[in-house]
Amino acid sequence: MPATGTTLSTARLFSAPLPELLAEADAKIVESSIDDSDYYGAIVKPPVGPAIVCIPESRSAAERSVMARLLVGRLLGAPMLPLPSSVEARTFGGAR
């Protein structure tokens, strides 16, 4: 469900400033203390308020940026190529 009337392209998803994408998605990044090497992040969209992008504080700046962009892209319905088999994306509750 895009936040605007336009579809977010993959090119824009990975080239636009991250703060701009977060504003478009009505999302904010929250550092997670989860210290599992297999955990890269999650996004939670509560019924009211901004979406919460949880990214482990132990990840590098590059990993944090890429993961935040992937999660925002998923939230906004950006066309995404199939993810590598090592990356698992799940949707819990609500409509897909």
mmCIF file of N, CA and C in Angstrom:
data_model
loop_
_atom_site.group_PDB
_atom_site.id
_atom_site.type_symbol
_atom_site.label_atom_id
_atom_site.label_comp_id
_atom_site.label_asym_id
_atom_site.label_seq_id
_atom_site.Cartn_x
_atom_site.Cartn_y
_atom_site.Cartn_z
ATOM 1 N N MET A 1 0.845 -1.173 0.000
ATOM 2 C CA MET A 1 0.000 0.000 0.000
ATOM 3 C C MET A 1 0.886 1.230 0.000
ATOM 4 N N PRO A 2 1.104 1.854 -1.157
ATOM 5 C CA PRO A 2 1.956 3.034 -1.245
ATOM 6 C C PRO A 2 1.410 4.198 -0.420
ATOM 7 N N ALA A 3 2.338 4.964 0.156
ATOM 8 C CA ALA A 3 1.951 6.107 0.969
ATOM 9 C C ALA A 3 1.520 7.291 0.117
ATOM 10 N N THR A 4 1.926 7.289 -1.158
ATOM 11 C CA THR A 4 1.561 8.382 -2.053
ATOM 12 C C THR A 4 0.877 7.800 -3.272
ATOM 13 N N GLY A 5 0.475 8.677 -4.183
ATOM 14 C CA GLY A 5 -0.193 8.229 -5.389
ATOM 15 C C GLY A 5 0.761 7.621 -6.399
ATOM 16 N N THR A 6 2.061 7.742 -6.183
ATOM 17 C CA THR A 6 3.031 7.190 -7.109
ATOM 18 C C THR A 6 3.613 5.906 -6.539
ATOM 19 N N THR A 7 4.067 5.051 -7.447
ATOM 20 C CA THR A 7 4.697 3.819 -7.016
ATOM 21 C C THR A 7 6.175 4.081 -6.775
ATOM 22 N N LEU A 8 6.686 3.574 -5.701
ATOM 23 C CA LEU A 8 8.099 3.720 -5.375
ATOM 24 C C LEU A 8 8.895 2.741 -6.222
ATOM 25 N N SER A 9 9.789 3.250 -7.053
ATOM 26 C CA SER A 9 10.604 2.377 -7.899
ATOM 27 C C SER A 9 11.782 1.840 -7.077
ATOM 28 N N THR A 10 12.304 0.724 -7.537
ATOM 29 C CA THR A 10 13.469 0.143 -6.870
ATOM 30 C C THR A 10 14.655 1.089 -6.976
ATOM 31 N N ALA A 11 14.816 1.746 -8.120
ATOM 32 C CA ALA A 11 15.924 2.690 -8.296
ATOM 33 C C ALA A 11 15.844 3.818 -7.269
ATOM 34 N N ARG A 12 14.663 4.370 -7.092
ATOM 35 C CA ARG A 12 14.500 5.450 -6.106
ATOM 36 C C ARG A 12 14.688 4.941 -4.682
ATOM 37 N N LEU A 13 14.216 3.731 -4.441
ATOM 38 C CA LEU A 13 14.345 3.131 -3.108
ATOM 39 C C LEU A 13 15.802 3.106 -2.661
ATOM 40 N N PHE A 14 16.696 2.829 -3.608
ATOM 41 C CA PHE A 14 18.107 2.714 -3.236
ATOM 42 C C PHE A 14 18.945 3.949 -3.555
ATOM 43 N N SER A 15 18.318 5.015 -4.070
ATOM 44 C CA SER A 15 19.087 6.224 -4.353
ATOM 45 C C SER A 15 18.616 7.439 -3.565
ATOM 46 N N ALA A 16 17.362 7.462 -3.162
ATOM 47 C CA ALA A 16 16.830 8.612 -2.413
ATOM 48 C C ALA A 16 17.436 8.648 -1.011
ATOM 49 N N PRO A 17 17.547 9.831 -0.444
ATOM 50 C CA PRO A 17 18.021 9.917 0.942
ATOM 51 C C PRO A 17 17.086 9.127 1.866
ATOM 52 N N LEU A 18 17.673 8.354 2.768
ATOM 53 C CA LEU A 18 16.882 7.521 3.665
ATOM 54 C C LEU A 18 15.877 8.340 4.478
ATOM 55 N N PRO A 19 16.240 9.516 5.012
ATOM 56 C CA PRO A 19 15.238 10.297 5.754
ATOM 57 C C PRO A 19 14.005 10.633 4.917
ATOM 58 N N GLU A 20 14.202 10.868 3.616
ATOM 59 C CA GLU A 20 13.083 11.162 2.714
ATOM 60 C C GLU A 20 12.162 9.939 2.581
ATOM 61 N N LEU A 21 12.760 8.772 2.434
ATOM 62 C CA LEU A 21 11.964 7.543 2.326
ATOM 63 C C LEU A 21 11.200 7.252 3.616
ATOM 64 N N LEU A 22 11.871 7.469 4.737
ATOM 65 C CA LEU A 22 11.213 7.249 6.031
ATOM 66 C C LEU A 22 10.024 8.193 6.201
ATOM 67 N N ALA A 23 10.184 9.440 5.781
ATOM 68 C CA ALA A 23 9.086 10.407 5.878
ATOM 69 C C ALA A 23 7.931 9.993 4.978
ATOM 70 N N GLU A 24 8.240 9.527 3.766
ATOM 71 C CA GLU A 24 7.202 9.096 2.843
ATOM 72 C C GLU A 24 6.425 7.902 3.393
ATOM 73 N N ALA A 25 7.123 7.034 4.099
ATOM 74 C CA ALA A 25 6.494 5.834 4.656
ATOM 75 C C ALA A 25 5.902 6.072 6.034
ATOM 76 N N ASP A 26 6.064 7.278 6.578
ATOM 77 C CA ASP A 26 5.678 7.569 7.958
ATOM 78 C C ASP A 26 6.287 6.510 8.873
ATOM 79 N N ALA A 27 7.616 6.430 8.815
ATOM 80 C CA ALA A 27 8.347 5.412 9.573
ATOM 81 C C ALA A 27 9.511 6.051 10.314
ATOM 82 N N LYS A 28 9.948 5.375 11.348
ATOM 83 C CA LYS A 28 11.125 5.824 12.087
ATOM 84 C C LYS A 28 11.983 4.606 12.416
ATOM 85 N N ILE A 29 13.292 4.837 12.498
ATOM 86 C CA ILE A 29 14.222 3.763 12.834
ATOM 87 C C ILE A 29 14.428 3.743 14.340
ATOM 88 N N VAL A 30 14.364 2.547 14.889
ATOM 89 C CA VAL A 30 14.625 2.334 16.310
ATOM 90 C C VAL A 30 15.716 1.281 16.404
ATOM 91 N N GLU A 31 16.739 1.574 17.183
ATOM 92 C CA GLU A 31 17.820 0.606 17.338
ATOM 93 C C GLU A 31 17.358 -0.560 18.190
ATOM 94 N N SER A 32 17.685 -1.757 17.723
ATOM 95 C CA SER A 32 17.336 -2.979 18.435
ATOM 96 C C SER A 32 18.581 -3.520 19.131
ATOM 97 N N SER A 33 18.393 -4.057 20.310
ATOM 98 C CA SER A 33 19.518 -4.651 21.037
ATOM 99 C C SER A 33 19.642 -6.147 20.752
ATOM 100 N N ILE A 34 18.829 -6.673 19.850
ATOM 101 C CA ILE A 34 18.918 -8.098 19.495
ATOM 102 C C ILE A 34 20.300 -8.346 18.908
ATOM 103 N N ASP A 35 21.006 -9.310 19.472
ATOM 104 C CA ASP A 35 22.386 -9.570 19.069
ATOM 105 C C ASP A 35 22.522 -10.951 18.438
ATOM 106 N N ASP A 36 21.595 -11.290 17.550
ATOM 107 C CA ASP A 36 21.602 -12.568 16.846
ATOM 108 C C ASP A 36 22.197 -12.323 15.468
ATOM 109 N N SER A 37 23.204 -13.092 15.091
ATOM 110 C CA SER A 37 23.881 -12.864 13.816
ATOM 111 C C SER A 37 22.968 -13.089 12.610
ATOM 112 N N ASP A 38 21.852 -13.790 12.792
ATOM 113 C CA ASP A 38 20.912 -14.031 11.695
ATOM 114 C C ASP A 38 19.803 -12.982 11.616
ATOM 115 N N TYR A 39 19.786 -12.040 12.539
ATOM 116 C CA TYR A 39 18.724 -11.017 12.585
ATOM 117 C C TYR A 39 19.255 -9.709 12.012
ATOM 118 N N TYR A 40 18.599 -9.234 10.959
ATOM 119 C CA TYR A 40 19.010 -7.986 10.322
ATOM 120 C C TYR A 40 18.020 -6.859 10.542
ATOM 121 N N GLY A 41 16.800 -7.173 10.950
ATOM 122 C CA GLY A 41 15.838 -6.121 11.216
ATOM 123 C C GLY A 41 14.416 -6.571 10.979
ATOM 124 N N ALA A 42 13.488 -5.683 11.325
ATOM 125 C CA ALA A 42 12.063 -5.948 11.168
ATOM 126 C C ALA A 42 11.348 -4.614 11.066
ATOM 127 N N ILE A 43 10.131 -4.659 10.525
ATOM 128 C CA ILE A 43 9.309 -3.451 10.491
ATOM 129 C C ILE A 43 7.958 -3.798 11.099
ATOM 130 N N VAL A 44 7.466 -2.905 11.919
ATOM 131 C CA VAL A 44 6.182 -3.086 12.585
ATOM 132 C C VAL A 44 5.320 -1.888 12.247
ATOM 133 N N LYS A 45 4.119 -2.143 11.759
ATOM 134 C CA LYS A 45 3.185 -1.057 11.446
ATOM 135 C C LYS A 45 2.014 -1.165 12.405
ATOM 136 N N PRO A 46 2.041 -0.371 13.479
ATOM 137 C CA PRO A 46 0.912 -0.396 14.415
ATOM 138 C C PRO A 46 -0.330 0.230 13.775
ATOM 139 N N PRO A 47 -1.509 -0.043 14.316
ATOM 140 C CA PRO A 47 -2.738 0.526 13.754
ATOM 141 C C PRO A 47 -2.731 2.062 13.742
ATOM 142 N N VAL A 48 -2.040 2.659 14.697
ATOM 143 C CA VAL A 48 -1.970 4.113 14.799
ATOM 144 C C VAL A 48 -0.511 4.508 14.996
ATOM 145 N N GLY A 49 -0.086 5.537 14.303
ATOM 146 C CA GLY A 49 1.267 6.036 14.477
ATOM 147 C C GLY A 49 2.211 5.534 13.407
ATOM 148 N N PRO A 50 3.463 5.970 13.507
ATOM 149 C CA PRO A 50 4.432 5.622 12.469
ATOM 150 C C PRO A 50 4.832 4.156 12.503
ATOM 151 N N ALA A 51 5.276 3.666 11.358
ATOM 152 C CA ALA A 51 5.863 2.331 11.299
ATOM 153 C C ALA A 51 7.201 2.385 12.021
ATOM 154 N N ILE A 52 7.577 1.290 12.639
ATOM 155 C CA ILE A 52 8.827 1.226 13.384
ATOM 156 C C ILE A 52 9.762 0.264 12.670
ATOM 157 N N VAL A 53 10.883 0.794 12.227
ATOM 158 C CA VAL A 53 11.906 0.000 11.562
ATOM 159 C C VAL A 53 12.956 -0.341 12.619
ATOM 160 N N CYS A 54 13.002 -1.603 13.003
ATOM 161 C CA CYS A 54 13.941 -2.059 14.039
ATOM 162 C C CYS A 54 15.190 -2.614 13.370
ATOM 163 N N ILE A 55 16.322 -2.012 13.644
ATOM 164 C CA ILE A 55 17.592 -2.424 13.057
ATOM 165 C C ILE A 55 18.587 -2.636 14.204
ATOM 166 N N PRO A 56 19.272 -3.787 14.220
ATOM 167 C CA PRO A 56 20.245 -4.014 15.286
ATOM 168 C C PRO A 56 21.348 -2.960 15.300
ATOM 169 N N GLU A 57 21.642 -2.454 16.486
ATOM 170 C CA GLU A 57 22.670 -1.431 16.620
ATOM 171 C C GLU A 57 24.060 -1.964 16.289
ATOM 172 N N SER A 58 24.211 -3.285 16.302
ATOM 173 C CA SER A 58 25.518 -3.886 16.036
ATOM 174 C C SER A 58 25.849 -3.978 14.543
ATOM 175 N N ARG A 59 24.899 -3.708 13.655
ATOM 176 C CA ARG A 59 25.139 -3.783 12.207
ATOM 177 C C ARG A 59 25.900 -2.555 11.720
ATOM 178 N N SER A 60 26.642 -2.728 10.629
ATOM 179 C CA SER A 60 27.391 -1.603 10.058
ATOM 180 C C SER A 60 26.410 -0.584 9.479
ATOM 181 N N ALA A 61 26.897 0.603 9.209
ATOM 182 C CA ALA A 61 26.050 1.651 8.630
ATOM 183 C C ALA A 61 25.488 1.212 7.285
ATOM 184 N N ALA A 62 26.302 0.540 6.479
ATOM 185 C CA ALA A 62 25.836 0.077 5.168
ATOM 186 C C ALA A 62 24.733 -0.975 5.318
ATOM 187 N N GLU A 63 24.918 -1.935 6.226
ATOM 188 C CA GLU A 63 23.890 -2.960 6.457
ATOM 189 C C GLU A 63 22.598 -2.330 6.954
ATOM 190 N N ARG A 64 22.733 -1.364 7.833
ATOM 191 C CA ARG A 64 21.554 -0.698 8.400
ATOM 192 C C ARG A 64 20.787 0.041 7.305
ATOM 193 N N SER A 65 21.495 0.727 6.430
ATOM 194 C CA SER A 65 20.854 1.471 5.353
ATOM 195 C C SER A 65 20.129 0.535 4.388
ATOM 196 N N VAL A 66 20.812 -0.504 3.956
ATOM 197 C CA VAL A 66 20.199 -1.438 3.005
ATOM 198 C C VAL A 66 18.983 -2.111 3.634
ATOM 199 N N MET A 67 19.095 -2.556 4.854
ATOM 200 C CA MET A 67 17.970 -3.245 5.490
ATOM 201 C C MET A 67 16.790 -2.292 5.689
ATOM 202 N N ALA A 68 17.053 -1.079 6.118
ATOM 203 C CA ALA A 68 15.977 -0.100 6.298
ATOM 204 C C ALA A 68 15.273 0.162 4.967
ATOM 205 N N ARG A 69 16.036 0.278 3.890
ATOM 206 C CA ARG A 69 15.459 0.525 2.571
ATOM 207 C C ARG A 69 14.612 -0.659 2.103
ATOM 208 N N LEU A 70 15.096 -1.881 2.324
ATOM 209 C CA LEU A 70 14.314 -3.065 1.960
ATOM 210 C C LEU A 70 12.995 -3.115 2.733
ATOM 211 N N LEU A 71 13.055 -2.811 4.012
ATOM 212 C CA LEU A 71 11.847 -2.863 4.839
ATOM 213 C C LEU A 71 10.859 -1.766 4.447
ATOM 214 N N VAL A 72 11.357 -0.561 4.199
ATOM 215 C CA VAL A 72 10.485 0.533 3.759
ATOM 216 C C VAL A 72 9.885 0.198 2.391
ATOM 217 N N GLY A 73 10.695 -0.360 1.510
ATOM 218 C CA GLY A 73 10.192 -0.769 0.195
ATOM 219 C C GLY A 73 9.067 -1.770 0.305
ATOM 220 N N ARG A 74 9.220 -2.712 1.199
ATOM 221 C CA ARG A 74 8.166 -3.717 1.412
ATOM 222 C C ARG A 74 6.901 -3.050 1.954
ATOM 223 N N LEU A 75 7.082 -2.134 2.886
ATOM 224 C CA LEU A 75 5.935 -1.432 3.472
ATOM 225 C C LEU A 75 5.178 -0.632 2.418
ATOM 226 N N LEU A 76 5.912 0.019 1.509
ATOM 227 C CA LEU A 76 5.289 0.876 0.503
ATOM 228 C C LEU A 76 4.884 0.123 -0.758
ATOM 229 N N GLY A 77 5.172 -1.160 -0.807
ATOM 230 C CA GLY A 77 4.771 -1.952 -1.962
ATOM 231 C C GLY A 77 5.648 -1.744 -3.180
ATOM 232 N N ALA A 78 6.921 -1.419 -2.982
ATOM 233 C CA ALA A 78 7.841 -1.254 -4.108
ATOM 234 C C ALA A 78 8.029 -2.590 -4.807
ATOM 235 N N PRO A 79 8.195 -2.564 -6.136
ATOM 236 C CA PRO A 79 8.452 -3.818 -6.849
ATOM 237 C C PRO A 79 9.815 -4.354 -6.428
ATOM 238 N N MET A 80 9.828 -5.524 -5.842
ATOM 239 C CA MET A 80 11.072 -6.101 -5.330
ATOM 240 C C MET A 80 11.370 -7.386 -6.077
ATOM 241 N N LEU A 81 12.620 -7.545 -6.429
ATOM 242 C CA LEU A 81 13.046 -8.810 -7.013
ATOM 243 C C LEU A 81 12.945 -9.879 -5.932
ATOM 244 N N PRO A 82 12.857 -11.130 -6.310
ATOM 245 C CA PRO A 82 12.861 -12.152 -5.261
ATOM 246 C C PRO A 82 14.098 -12.008 -4.384
ATOM 247 N N LEU A 83 13.892 -12.149 -3.091
ATOM 248 C CA LEU A 83 15.007 -12.049 -2.153
ATOM 249 C C LEU A 83 15.850 -13.311 -2.220
ATOM 250 N N PRO A 84 17.140 -13.190 -1.909
ATOM 251 C CA PRO A 84 17.980 -14.390 -1.861
ATOM 252 C C PRO A 84 17.401 -15.392 -0.859
ATOM 253 N N SER A 85 17.663 -16.663 -1.063
ATOM 254 C CA SER A 85 17.097 -17.691 -0.186
ATOM 255 C C SER A 85 17.560 -17.529 1.262
ATOM 256 N N SER A 86 18.687 -16.841 1.474
ATOM 257 C CA SER A 86 19.179 -16.638 2.837
ATOM 258 C C SER A 86 18.411 -15.551 3.572
ATOM 259 N N VAL A 87 17.572 -14.789 2.855
ATOM 260 C CA VAL A 87 16.784 -13.723 3.470
ATOM 261 C C VAL A 87 15.336 -14.172 3.524
ATOM 262 N N GLU A 88 14.785 -14.146 4.695
ATOM 263 C CA GLU A 88 13.407 -14.574 4.877
ATOM 264 C C GLU A 88 12.547 -13.361 5.214
ATOM 265 N N ALA A 89 11.463 -13.190 4.503
ATOM 266 C CA ALA A 89 10.546 -12.089 4.771
ATOM 267 C C ALA A 89 9.190 -12.683 5.120
ATOM 268 N N ARG A 90 8.650 -12.288 6.249
ATOM 269 C CA ARG A 90 7.354 -12.778 6.699
ATOM 270 C C ARG A 90 6.435 -11.609 6.994
ATOM 271 N N THR A 91 5.149 -11.845 6.818
ATOM 272 C CA THR A 91 4.135 -10.871 7.186
ATOM 273 C C THR A 91 3.277 -11.508 8.257
ATOM 274 N N PHE A 92 3.131 -10.821 9.381
ATOM 275 C CA PHE A 92 2.333 -11.329 10.482
ATOM 276 C C PHE A 92 1.111 -10.448 10.660
ATOM 277 N N GLY A 93 -0.066 -11.063 10.694
ATOM 278 C CA GLY A 93 -1.295 -10.322 10.944
ATOM 279 C C GLY A 93 -1.636 -9.368 9.827
ATOM 280 N N GLY A 94 -2.840 -8.881 9.845
ATOM 281 C CA GLY A 94 -3.271 -7.882 8.876
ATOM 282 C C GLY A 94 -3.268 -8.381 7.450
ATOM 283 N N ALA A 95 -3.530 -7.485 6.548
ATOM 284 C CA ALA A 95 -3.566 -7.813 5.119
ATOM 285 C C ALA A 95 -2.164 -7.728 4.544
ATOM 286 N N ARG A 96 -1.915 -8.500 3.505
ATOM 287 C CA ARG A 96 -0.604 -8.457 2.845
ATOM 288 C C ARG A 96 -0.610 -7.410 1.775
#
